[in-house]
Amino acid sequence: MFSDNDQISIRQVFRLYVFDFIGVSTLILPSRLSAFAGMDGLWSIALGGGIGSLYLWYLAKILQEMDTDLVTFMQRTLSVWSYRLVMAFLVLHCIVVAGYGAYVFADVMKIGLVTGESFHLLLVLVLLVAGYAVCGGVESRARVYEILFWVLFVPLILMFLLAIRDVELNDLMPVCKSGASVVTKGAILVFDCLTPLFLVLLFPVYVKKEKRKKMVHAVLSALWFALGVLSVLYVILVGSFGSNSLASMRYPAVTLMSSIHLRGSFLKRLDAFMLGIWFFTLFALLNVFLFFGQQLFCKAAGEEKKGKRRIIFLTVLLLVFIAAEIFSYTDATRLFLNYMCYLAAPLLVVLPAVLLVFGKCLGKVGKKE
């Protein structure tokens, strides 16, 4: 029997994070890594995972010192204007990531499933469904993804096994050809796609206090599970298309799925079935950032009334739509990765430590209001 207490289990945390990590990373990273690293992109994935693990350890230490979630800690330690300034950045970040997730979702749907439909119509439909899902809260979404986990990943594993038949071993050579600077550049791209790790500082509200250490371990397991999937996919893509061809592809994973065929006529559109995996993972990423975007906006504005919260939610939904529209008129992936690399990631690394030091200087760490 399901409880309804706005709390999620450790297993649900693991599965939510797996979906958050896999969606965008498996779609955009293979072509970017192969463009300059070739097979050494695997070293970039491993190094990016190492950086992500260190970042998670750092966040866990911050969380332990704060002894509460990030928002509550800021409410206790910051002045009103500085609190709202930090919250404004966090809301903006959530809107940008959700906007990019919505853009990629609608774009993949248009390219791989309904090529004749309007991108703008698909985007509106995606956001309406996402908005409806967010209204159910984090617990209901966690239940859904807990159920869908093996339903989606068992077919993905089977597709990997089928795709291995077309891998050319010659395309997997040479290895260890790129220099350390090239591998590091790729690792930074990988880490940029792992920044949902920052949400660990917001999750304590939805996880019992005595389970926070297990929560961190679950997130670490999700990180390496997702990177394992990315690594296998990367090897298959390089072996199937070659580094040069792979670098020119927009969403190589979608192309790979469309090239796999089963004997007989059991399933005519196998690619359409497999696209469901990316639809759900992208939907998870969009949902989590849309959810925290509206939650943070409401807390920053100090609005608890249901009517005003709805207005704020609709405002955030509109801003996500605008962000997705902006991405649709630009080189979206380049713009997103530049935003992550030069603005968001550095701030998300520095901000927790600055807030903790500031709280300690005021002598408010661990104090209750």
mmCIF file of C-alpha atoms in Angstrom:
data_model
loop_
_atom_site.group_PDB
_atom_site.id
_atom_site.type_symbol
_atom_site.label_atom_id
_atom_site.label_comp_id
_atom_site.label_asym_id
_atom_site.label_seq_id
_atom_site.Cartn_x
_atom_site.Cartn_y
_atom_site.Cartn_z
ATOM 1 C CA MET A 1 0.000 0.000 0.000
ATOM 2 C CA PHE A 2 1.409 3.378 -1.012
ATOM 3 C CA SER A 3 1.774 6.115 1.567
ATOM 4 C CA ASP A 4 0.966 9.714 0.726
ATOM 5 C CA ASN A 5 3.317 11.766 2.901
ATOM 6 C CA ASP A 6 5.327 13.621 0.220
ATOM 7 C CA GLN A 7 8.344 11.402 1.020
ATOM 8 C CA ILE A 8 10.286 9.162 -1.377
ATOM 9 C CA SER A 9 12.334 6.043 -0.758
ATOM 10 C CA ILE A 10 16.048 5.556 -1.406
ATOM 11 C CA ARG A 11 15.275 3.228 -4.310
ATOM 12 C CA GLN A 12 13.077 5.907 -5.846
ATOM 13 C CA VAL A 13 15.887 8.473 -5.451
ATOM 14 C CA PHE A 14 18.218 6.129 -7.341
ATOM 15 C CA ARG A 15 15.784 5.621 -10.195
ATOM 16 C CA LEU A 16 14.818 9.287 -10.466
ATOM 17 C CA TYR A 17 18.473 10.267 -10.755
ATOM 18 C CA VAL A 18 19.183 7.570 -13.331
ATOM 19 C CA PHE A 19 16.483 9.047 -15.555
ATOM 20 C CA ASP A 20 17.735 12.595 -14.925
ATOM 21 C CA PHE A 21 21.315 11.694 -15.897
ATOM 22 C CA ILE A 22 20.638 9.520 -18.932
ATOM 23 C CA GLY A 23 18.248 11.629 -21.031
ATOM 24 C CA VAL A 24 20.337 14.543 -22.269
ATOM 25 C CA SER A 25 23.773 12.951 -21.803
ATOM 26 C CA THR A 26 23.143 9.969 -24.108
ATOM 27 C CA LEU A 27 21.643 12.208 -26.786
ATOM 28 C CA ILE A 28 24.154 15.051 -27.019
ATOM 29 C CA LEU A 29 27.464 13.811 -25.574
ATOM 30 C CA PRO A 30 28.436 11.036 -28.054
ATOM 31 C CA SER A 31 28.635 13.361 -31.069
ATOM 32 C CA ARG A 32 30.412 16.070 -29.057
ATOM 33 C CA LEU A 33 32.986 13.697 -27.577
ATOM 34 C CA SER A 34 33.702 11.897 -30.826
ATOM 35 C CA ALA A 35 34.348 15.221 -32.594
ATOM 36 C CA PHE A 36 37.645 15.774 -30.789
ATOM 37 C CA ALA A 37 38.369 12.708 -28.648
ATOM 38 C CA GLY A 38 37.440 9.676 -30.754
ATOM 39 C CA MET A 39 37.555 6.485 -28.684
ATOM 40 C CA ASP A 40 39.304 8.424 -25.938
ATOM 41 C CA GLY A 41 35.864 9.835 -25.206
ATOM 42 C CA LEU A 42 35.593 6.815 -22.898
ATOM 43 C CA TRP A 43 38.394 8.276 -20.776
ATOM 44 C CA SER A 44 36.496 11.569 -20.720
ATOM 45 C CA ILE A 45 33.381 9.775 -19.490
ATOM 46 C CA ALA A 46 35.370 8.068 -16.726
ATOM 47 C CA LEU A 47 37.135 11.293 -15.709
ATOM 48 C CA GLY A 48 33.840 13.221 -15.816
ATOM 49 C CA GLY A 49 32.349 10.567 -13.560
ATOM 50 C CA GLY A 50 35.257 10.979 -11.160
ATOM 51 C CA ILE A 51 34.736 14.747 -11.058
ATOM 52 C CA GLY A 52 31.019 14.195 -10.530
ATOM 53 C CA SER A 53 31.732 11.788 -7.669
ATOM 54 C CA LEU A 54 34.011 14.343 -5.979
ATOM 55 C CA TYR A 55 31.332 16.989 -6.461
ATOM 56 C CA LEU A 56 28.735 14.708 -4.848
ATOM 57 C CA TRP A 57 31.085 14.039 -1.909
ATOM 58 C CA TYR A 58 31.539 17.799 -1.550
ATOM 59 C CA LEU A 59 27.751 18.359 -1.596
ATOM 60 C CA ALA A 60 27.289 15.598 0.988
ATOM 61 C CA LYS A 61 29.761 17.328 3.318
ATOM 62 C CA ILE A 62 27.962 20.648 2.826
ATOM 63 C CA LEU A 63 24.630 18.975 3.505
ATOM 64 C CA GLN A 64 25.991 17.385 6.677
ATOM 65 C CA GLU A 65 27.238 20.757 7.943
ATOM 66 C CA MET A 66 23.981 22.528 7.088
ATOM 67 C CA ASP A 67 21.931 19.792 8.785
ATOM 68 C CA THR A 68 18.929 20.773 6.671
ATOM 69 C CA ASP A 69 18.016 21.478 3.060
ATOM 70 C CA LEU A 70 19.605 24.408 1.213
ATOM 71 C CA VAL A 71 16.513 26.642 1.135
ATOM 72 C CA THR A 72 15.842 26.363 4.870
ATOM 73 C CA PHE A 73 19.515 27.032 5.575
ATOM 74 C CA MET A 74 19.455 30.186 3.446
ATOM 75 C CA GLN A 75 16.289 31.394 5.160
ATOM 76 C CA ARG A 76 18.098 31.145 8.514
ATOM 77 C CA THR A 77 21.366 32.763 7.477
ATOM 78 C CA LEU A 78 20.844 35.262 4.653
ATOM 79 C CA SER A 79 19.316 38.699 4.591
ATOM 80 C CA VAL A 80 16.130 39.081 2.553
ATOM 81 C CA TRP A 81 17.794 40.641 -0.500
ATOM 82 C CA SER A 82 20.701 38.162 -0.650
ATOM 83 C CA TYR A 83 18.313 35.237 -0.104
ATOM 84 C CA ARG A 84 16.160 36.376 -3.017
ATOM 85 C CA LEU A 85 19.223 36.988 -5.204
ATOM 86 C CA VAL A 86 20.465 33.419 -4.739
ATOM 87 C CA MET A 87 16.957 32.059 -5.198
ATOM 88 C CA ALA A 88 16.592 34.075 -8.411
ATOM 89 C CA PHE A 89 19.704 32.376 -9.824
ATOM 90 C CA LEU A 90 18.444 28.919 -8.808
ATOM 91 C CA VAL A 91 15.018 29.570 -10.355
ATOM 92 C CA LEU A 92 16.651 30.862 -13.544
ATOM 93 C CA HIS A 93 18.884 27.786 -13.701
ATOM 94 C CA CYS A 94 15.901 25.476 -13.294
ATOM 95 C CA ILE A 95 14.075 27.336 -16.076
ATOM 96 C CA VAL A 96 17.052 27.121 -18.465
ATOM 97 C CA VAL A 97 17.612 23.381 -17.897
ATOM 98 C CA ALA A 98 13.885 22.636 -18.097
ATOM 99 C CA GLY A 99 13.683 24.745 -21.264
ATOM 100 C CA TYR A 100 16.527 22.842 -22.882
ATOM 101 C CA GLY A 101 14.992 19.530 -21.815
ATOM 102 C CA ALA A 102 11.647 20.566 -23.323
ATOM 103 C CA TYR A 103 13.354 21.690 -26.532
ATOM 104 C CA VAL A 104 15.237 18.399 -26.951
ATOM 105 C CA PHE A 105 12.098 16.392 -26.117
ATOM 106 C CA ALA A 106 10.012 18.174 -28.764
ATOM 107 C CA ASP A 107 12.876 18.103 -31.279
ATOM 108 C CA VAL A 108 13.492 14.368 -30.871
ATOM 109 C CA MET A 109 9.769 13.718 -31.162
ATOM 110 C CA LYS A 110 9.596 15.745 -34.370
ATOM 111 C CA ILE A 111 12.685 14.122 -35.911
ATOM 112 C CA GLY A 112 12.028 10.534 -34.905
ATOM 113 C CA LEU A 113 8.268 10.147 -34.635
ATOM 114 C CA VAL A 114 6.050 12.839 -36.172
ATOM 115 C CA THR A 115 8.159 14.626 -38.765
ATOM 116 C CA GLY A 116 5.260 16.535 -40.289
ATOM 117 C CA GLU A 117 4.050 18.198 -37.093
ATOM 118 C CA SER A 118 4.876 21.702 -35.912
ATOM 119 C CA PHE A 119 7.700 21.915 -33.391
ATOM 120 C CA HIS A 120 5.840 24.655 -31.508
ATOM 121 C CA LEU A 121 2.700 22.530 -31.190
ATOM 122 C CA LEU A 122 4.727 19.581 -29.903
ATOM 123 C CA LEU A 123 6.483 21.872 -27.417
ATOM 124 C CA VAL A 124 3.183 23.181 -26.069
ATOM 125 C CA LEU A 125 1.801 19.650 -25.679
ATOM 126 C CA VAL A 126 4.978 18.469 -23.922
ATOM 127 C CA LEU A 127 4.829 21.367 -21.442
ATOM 128 C CA LEU A 128 1.116 20.885 -20.768
ATOM 129 C CA VAL A 129 1.669 17.216 -19.931
ATOM 130 C CA ALA A 130 4.725 18.089 -17.836
ATOM 131 C CA GLY A 131 2.755 20.763 -15.984
ATOM 132 C CA TYR A 132 0.011 18.269 -15.201
ATOM 133 C CA ALA A 133 2.581 15.741 -13.946
ATOM 134 C CA VAL A 134 4.265 18.316 -11.700
ATOM 135 C CA CYS A 135 0.942 19.022 -9.982
ATOM 136 C CA GLY A 136 1.024 15.475 -8.603
ATOM 137 C CA GLY A 137 4.115 16.228 -6.504
ATOM 138 C CA VAL A 138 7.456 14.476 -6.280
ATOM 139 C CA GLU A 139 6.105 11.318 -4.634
ATOM 140 C CA SER A 140 3.674 10.402 -7.412
ATOM 141 C CA ARG A 141 6.353 10.897 -10.077
ATOM 142 C CA ALA A 142 8.812 8.787 -8.075
ATOM 143 C CA ARG A 143 6.292 5.927 -8.013
ATOM 144 C CA VAL A 144 5.831 6.102 -11.779
ATOM 145 C CA TYR A 145 9.550 6.008 -12.536
ATOM 146 C CA GLU A 146 10.115 3.244 -10.012
ATOM 147 C CA ILE A 147 7.658 1.107 -11.984
ATOM 148 C CA LEU A 148 8.996 2.148 -15.394
ATOM 149 C CA PHE A 149 12.653 1.520 -14.576
ATOM 150 C CA TRP A 150 12.998 -2.092 -15.715
ATOM 151 C CA VAL A 151 10.203 -1.731 -18.264
ATOM 152 C CA LEU A 152 12.461 0.714 -20.119
ATOM 153 C CA PHE A 153 15.954 -0.571 -19.393
ATOM 154 C CA VAL A 154 15.422 -4.246 -20.223
ATOM 155 C CA PRO A 155 14.453 -3.375 -23.838
ATOM 156 C CA LEU A 156 17.394 -0.939 -23.970
ATOM 157 C CA ILE A 157 19.804 -3.707 -22.977
ATOM 158 C CA LEU A 158 18.286 -5.966 -25.638
ATOM 159 C CA MET A 159 18.728 -3.230 -28.244
ATOM 160 C CA PHE A 160 22.363 -2.854 -27.230
ATOM 161 C CA LEU A 161 22.868 -6.577 -27.747
ATOM 162 C CA LEU A 162 21.299 -6.358 -31.207
ATOM 163 C CA ALA A 163 23.334 -3.277 -32.129
ATOM 164 C CA ILE A 164 26.652 -4.922 -31.159
ATOM 165 C CA ARG A 165 26.363 -7.101 -34.273
ATOM 166 C CA ASP A 166 27.039 -4.070 -36.485
ATOM 167 C CA VAL A 167 30.081 -2.797 -34.547
ATOM 168 C CA GLU A 168 33.277 -2.645 -36.596
ATOM 169 C CA LEU A 169 36.290 -3.313 -34.394
ATOM 170 C CA ASN A 170 38.534 -1.278 -36.693
ATOM 171 C CA ASP A 171 36.504 1.834 -35.874
ATOM 172 C CA LEU A 172 37.293 1.358 -32.172
ATOM 173 C CA MET A 173 40.976 2.047 -32.779
ATOM 174 C CA PRO A 174 43.212 3.785 -31.895
ATOM 175 C CA VAL A 175 42.823 4.224 -28.144
ATOM 176 C CA CYS A 176 44.887 6.563 -25.938
ATOM 177 C CA LYS A 177 45.763 8.785 -28.871
ATOM 178 C CA SER A 178 44.407 12.079 -27.514
ATOM 179 C CA GLY A 179 46.281 14.201 -25.021
ATOM 180 C CA ALA A 180 45.321 14.966 -21.427
ATOM 181 C CA SER A 181 43.897 18.368 -22.390
ATOM 182 C CA VAL A 182 41.497 16.772 -24.884
ATOM 183 C CA VAL A 183 40.320 14.172 -22.375
ATOM 184 C CA THR A 184 39.859 16.884 -19.745
ATOM 185 C CA LYS A 185 37.828 18.998 -22.166
ATOM 186 C CA GLY A 186 35.524 16.033 -22.739
ATOM 187 C CA ALA A 187 35.318 15.365 -19.000
ATOM 188 C CA ILE A 188 34.072 18.911 -18.430
ATOM 189 C CA LEU A 189 31.284 18.299 -20.967
ATOM 190 C CA VAL A 190 30.351 15.107 -19.124
ATOM 191 C CA PHE A 191 30.326 16.904 -15.772
ATOM 192 C CA ASP A 192 28.100 19.628 -17.230
ATOM 193 C CA CYS A 193 25.467 16.945 -17.853
ATOM 194 C CA LEU A 194 25.824 15.686 -14.268
ATOM 195 C CA THR A 195 24.943 18.969 -12.556
ATOM 196 C CA PRO A 196 21.500 17.654 -11.487
ATOM 197 C CA LEU A 197 23.689 16.416 -8.605
ATOM 198 C CA PHE A 198 23.171 19.888 -7.118
ATOM 199 C CA LEU A 199 19.556 18.950 -6.401
ATOM 200 C CA VAL A 200 20.868 16.700 -3.613
ATOM 201 C CA LEU A 201 20.833 19.873 -1.475
ATOM 202 C CA LEU A 202 17.074 20.231 -2.100
ATOM 203 C CA PHE A 203 16.044 16.590 -1.698
ATOM 204 C CA PRO A 204 16.290 16.339 2.138
ATOM 205 C CA VAL A 205 12.767 17.785 2.328
ATOM 206 C CA TYR A 206 11.514 14.613 0.638
ATOM 207 C CA VAL A 207 13.777 12.047 2.347
ATOM 208 C CA LYS A 208 13.785 11.133 6.039
ATOM 209 C CA LYS A 209 16.744 12.567 7.934
ATOM 210 C CA GLU A 210 18.124 9.212 9.013
ATOM 211 C CA LYS A 211 18.277 8.126 5.363
ATOM 212 C CA ARG A 212 20.290 11.051 3.978
ATOM 213 C CA LYS A 213 23.573 9.113 3.860
ATOM 214 C CA LYS A 214 21.842 6.318 1.978
ATOM 215 C CA MET A 215 20.362 8.957 -0.327
ATOM 216 C CA VAL A 216 23.866 10.158 -1.249
ATOM 217 C CA HIS A 217 25.005 6.588 -1.894
ATOM 218 C CA ALA A 218 21.940 6.040 -4.089
ATOM 219 C CA VAL A 219 22.754 9.144 -6.134
ATOM 220 C CA LEU A 220 26.371 7.953 -6.539
ATOM 221 C CA SER A 221 25.129 4.559 -7.730
ATOM 222 C CA ALA A 222 22.754 6.285 -10.163
ATOM 223 C CA LEU A 223 25.631 8.399 -11.506
ATOM 224 C CA TRP A 224 27.813 5.403 -12.343
ATOM 225 C CA PHE A 225 24.880 3.354 -13.642
ATOM 226 C CA ALA A 226 24.058 6.186 -16.064
ATOM 227 C CA LEU A 227 27.708 6.573 -17.085
ATOM 228 C CA GLY A 228 27.881 2.822 -17.672
ATOM 229 C CA VAL A 229 24.931 3.085 -20.064
ATOM 230 C CA LEU A 230 26.554 6.097 -21.757
ATOM 231 C CA SER A 231 29.878 4.239 -22.136
ATOM 232 C CA VAL A 232 28.277 1.175 -23.726
ATOM 233 C CA LEU A 233 26.227 3.376 -26.039
ATOM 234 C CA TYR A 234 29.322 5.388 -26.979
ATOM 235 C CA VAL A 235 31.307 2.279 -27.926
ATOM 236 C CA ILE A 236 28.396 0.987 -30.042
ATOM 237 C CA LEU A 237 27.958 4.345 -31.771
ATOM 238 C CA VAL A 238 31.661 4.772 -32.587
ATOM 239 C CA GLY A 239 31.887 1.157 -33.755
ATOM 240 C CA SER A 240 28.747 1.471 -35.882
ATOM 241 C CA PHE A 241 29.265 4.867 -37.523
ATOM 242 C CA GLY A 242 32.911 5.814 -36.980
ATOM 243 C CA SER A 243 34.121 8.903 -35.133
ATOM 244 C CA ASN A 244 33.901 11.264 -38.111
ATOM 245 C CA SER A 245 30.339 10.347 -39.062
ATOM 246 C CA LEU A 246 29.248 10.292 -35.435
ATOM 247 C CA ALA A 247 30.539 13.820 -34.889
ATOM 248 C CA SER A 248 28.203 15.176 -37.575
ATOM 249 C CA MET A 249 25.049 13.574 -36.178
ATOM 250 C CA ARG A 250 22.513 15.567 -34.188
ATOM 251 C CA TYR A 251 21.125 12.747 -32.038
ATOM 252 C CA PRO A 252 23.159 9.634 -32.910
ATOM 253 C CA ALA A 253 21.288 7.433 -30.422
ATOM 254 C CA VAL A 254 18.070 8.111 -32.347
ATOM 255 C CA THR A 255 19.812 7.262 -35.627
ATOM 256 C CA LEU A 256 21.105 4.029 -34.099
ATOM 257 C CA MET A 257 17.639 2.992 -32.981
ATOM 258 C CA SER A 258 16.226 3.594 -36.460
ATOM 259 C CA SER A 259 18.908 1.337 -37.987
ATOM 260 C CA ILE A 260 18.052 -1.706 -35.850
ATOM 261 C CA HIS A 261 15.584 -4.153 -37.383
ATOM 262 C CA LEU A 262 14.149 -7.435 -36.167
ATOM 263 C CA ARG A 263 13.393 -10.309 -38.497
ATOM 264 C CA GLY A 264 9.756 -10.788 -39.397
ATOM 265 C CA SER A 265 7.003 -8.219 -38.941
ATOM 266 C CA PHE A 266 6.399 -8.394 -35.205
ATOM 267 C CA LEU A 267 7.224 -4.729 -34.710
ATOM 268 C CA LYS A 268 7.357 -2.487 -37.773
ATOM 269 C CA ARG A 269 8.455 0.700 -35.983
ATOM 270 C CA LEU A 270 11.022 -0.621 -33.533
ATOM 271 C CA ASP A 271 12.676 2.802 -33.533
ATOM 272 C CA ALA A 272 9.436 4.420 -32.383
ATOM 273 C CA PHE A 273 9.214 1.952 -29.515
ATOM 274 C CA MET A 274 12.810 2.575 -28.471
ATOM 275 C CA LEU A 275 12.374 6.351 -28.628
ATOM 276 C CA GLY A 276 10.050 5.905 -25.661
ATOM 277 C CA ILE A 277 13.143 5.391 -23.498
ATOM 278 C CA TRP A 278 14.443 8.841 -24.344
ATOM 279 C CA PHE A 279 10.981 10.373 -24.089
ATOM 280 C CA PHE A 280 10.658 9.198 -20.492
ATOM 281 C CA THR A 281 14.188 10.188 -19.491
ATOM 282 C CA LEU A 282 13.839 13.653 -21.033
ATOM 283 C CA PHE A 283 10.421 13.987 -19.445
ATOM 284 C CA ALA A 284 11.951 13.143 -16.056
ATOM 285 C CA LEU A 285 14.612 15.839 -16.446
ATOM 286 C CA LEU A 286 12.036 18.409 -17.565
ATOM 287 C CA ASN A 287 9.755 17.472 -14.674
ATOM 288 C CA VAL A 288 12.302 17.661 -11.895
ATOM 289 C CA PHE A 289 13.595 21.096 -12.917
ATOM 290 C CA LEU A 290 10.102 22.405 -13.603
ATOM 291 C CA PHE A 291 9.026 21.147 -10.180
ATOM 292 C CA PHE A 292 11.939 22.712 -8.290
ATOM 293 C CA GLY A 293 11.709 25.884 -10.383
ATOM 294 C CA GLN A 294 8.165 26.566 -9.248
ATOM 295 C CA GLN A 295 8.888 25.415 -5.681
ATOM 296 C CA LEU A 296 11.859 27.776 -5.355
ATOM 297 C CA PHE A 297 9.931 30.632 -6.974
ATOM 298 C CA CYS A 298 7.089 30.220 -4.463
ATOM 299 C CA LYS A 299 9.477 30.144 -1.500
ATOM 300 C CA ALA A 300 11.415 33.168 -2.751
ATOM 301 C CA ALA A 301 8.178 35.099 -3.162
ATOM 302 C CA GLY A 302 6.891 33.886 0.221
ATOM 303 C CA GLU A 303 3.628 32.746 -1.349
ATOM 304 C CA GLU A 304 1.791 29.894 0.326
ATOM 305 C CA LYS A 305 -1.754 30.618 -0.884
ATOM 306 C CA LYS A 306 -2.922 28.073 -3.443
ATOM 307 C CA GLY A 307 -4.253 30.681 -5.880
ATOM 308 C CA LYS A 308 -1.017 32.663 -6.007
ATOM 309 C CA ARG A 309 1.039 29.473 -6.215
ATOM 310 C CA ARG A 310 -0.901 28.563 -9.345
ATOM 311 C CA ILE A 311 -0.097 31.930 -10.884
ATOM 312 C CA ILE A 312 3.594 31.429 -10.083
ATOM 313 C CA PHE A 313 3.508 27.927 -11.550
ATOM 314 C CA LEU A 314 1.924 29.186 -14.784
ATOM 315 C CA THR A 315 4.568 31.940 -14.906
ATOM 316 C CA VAL A 316 7.380 29.389 -14.582
ATOM 317 C CA LEU A 317 5.734 27.212 -17.241
ATOM 318 C CA LEU A 318 5.582 30.204 -19.585
ATOM 319 C CA LEU A 319 9.237 31.065 -18.920
ATOM 320 C CA VAL A 320 10.256 27.467 -19.682
ATOM 321 C CA PHE A 321 8.345 27.714 -22.960
ATOM 322 C CA ILE A 322 10.173 30.957 -23.818
ATOM 323 C CA ALA A 323 13.541 29.356 -22.959
ATOM 324 C CA ALA A 324 12.745 26.371 -25.210
ATOM 325 C CA GLU A 325 11.725 28.731 -28.015
ATOM 326 C CA ILE A 326 15.017 30.623 -27.700
ATOM 327 C CA PHE A 327 16.918 27.331 -27.922
ATOM 328 C CA SER A 328 14.947 26.407 -31.063
ATOM 329 C CA TYR A 329 16.270 29.481 -32.915
ATOM 330 C CA THR A 330 19.932 28.954 -31.979
ATOM 331 C CA ASP A 331 22.589 26.245 -31.954
ATOM 332 C CA ALA A 332 20.840 24.893 -28.875
ATOM 333 C CA THR A 333 23.374 22.341 -27.670
ATOM 334 C CA ARG A 334 26.317 24.694 -28.046
ATOM 335 C CA LEU A 335 24.424 27.472 -26.234
ATOM 336 C CA PHE A 336 23.363 25.132 -23.428
ATOM 337 C CA LEU A 337 26.827 23.654 -22.907
ATOM 338 C CA ASN A 338 28.417 27.124 -22.935
ATOM 339 C CA TYR A 339 25.903 28.262 -20.317
ATOM 340 C CA MET A 340 26.671 25.222 -18.184
ATOM 341 C CA CYS A 341 30.444 25.424 -18.617
ATOM 342 C CA TYR A 342 31.020 29.146 -18.118
ATOM 343 C CA LEU A 343 28.192 30.174 -15.783
ATOM 344 C CA ALA A 344 26.034 27.512 -14.172
ATOM 345 C CA ALA A 345 28.592 24.826 -13.267
ATOM 346 C CA PRO A 346 31.116 27.224 -11.645
ATOM 347 C CA LEU A 347 28.366 28.879 -9.608
ATOM 348 C CA LEU A 348 26.843 25.557 -8.576
ATOM 349 C CA VAL A 349 30.289 24.450 -7.364
ATOM 350 C CA VAL A 350 31.193 27.627 -5.469
ATOM 351 C CA LEU A 351 27.783 28.664 -4.126
ATOM 352 C CA PRO A 352 27.229 25.916 -1.492
ATOM 353 C CA ALA A 353 30.625 26.536 0.148
ATOM 354 C CA VAL A 354 30.115 30.313 0.132
ATOM 355 C CA LEU A 355 26.709 29.942 1.766
ATOM 356 C CA LEU A 356 28.076 27.542 4.390
ATOM 357 C CA VAL A 357 31.027 29.810 5.252
ATOM 358 C CA PHE A 358 28.698 32.790 5.449
ATOM 359 C CA GLY A 359 26.398 30.883 7.805
ATOM 360 C CA LYS A 360 29.326 29.864 10.030
ATOM 361 C CA CYS A 361 30.578 33.436 10.190
ATOM 362 C CA LEU A 362 27.158 34.501 11.465
ATOM 363 C CA GLY A 363 27.142 31.612 13.932
ATOM 364 C CA LYS A 364 23.830 30.321 12.628
ATOM 365 C CA VAL A 365 24.816 26.891 11.341
ATOM 366 C CA GLY A 366 22.674 24.224 12.956
ATOM 367 C CA LYS A 367 20.459 26.707 14.800
ATOM 368 C CA LYS A 368 16.700 26.456 14.652
ATOM 369 C CA GLU A 369 14.430 29.390 14.146
#
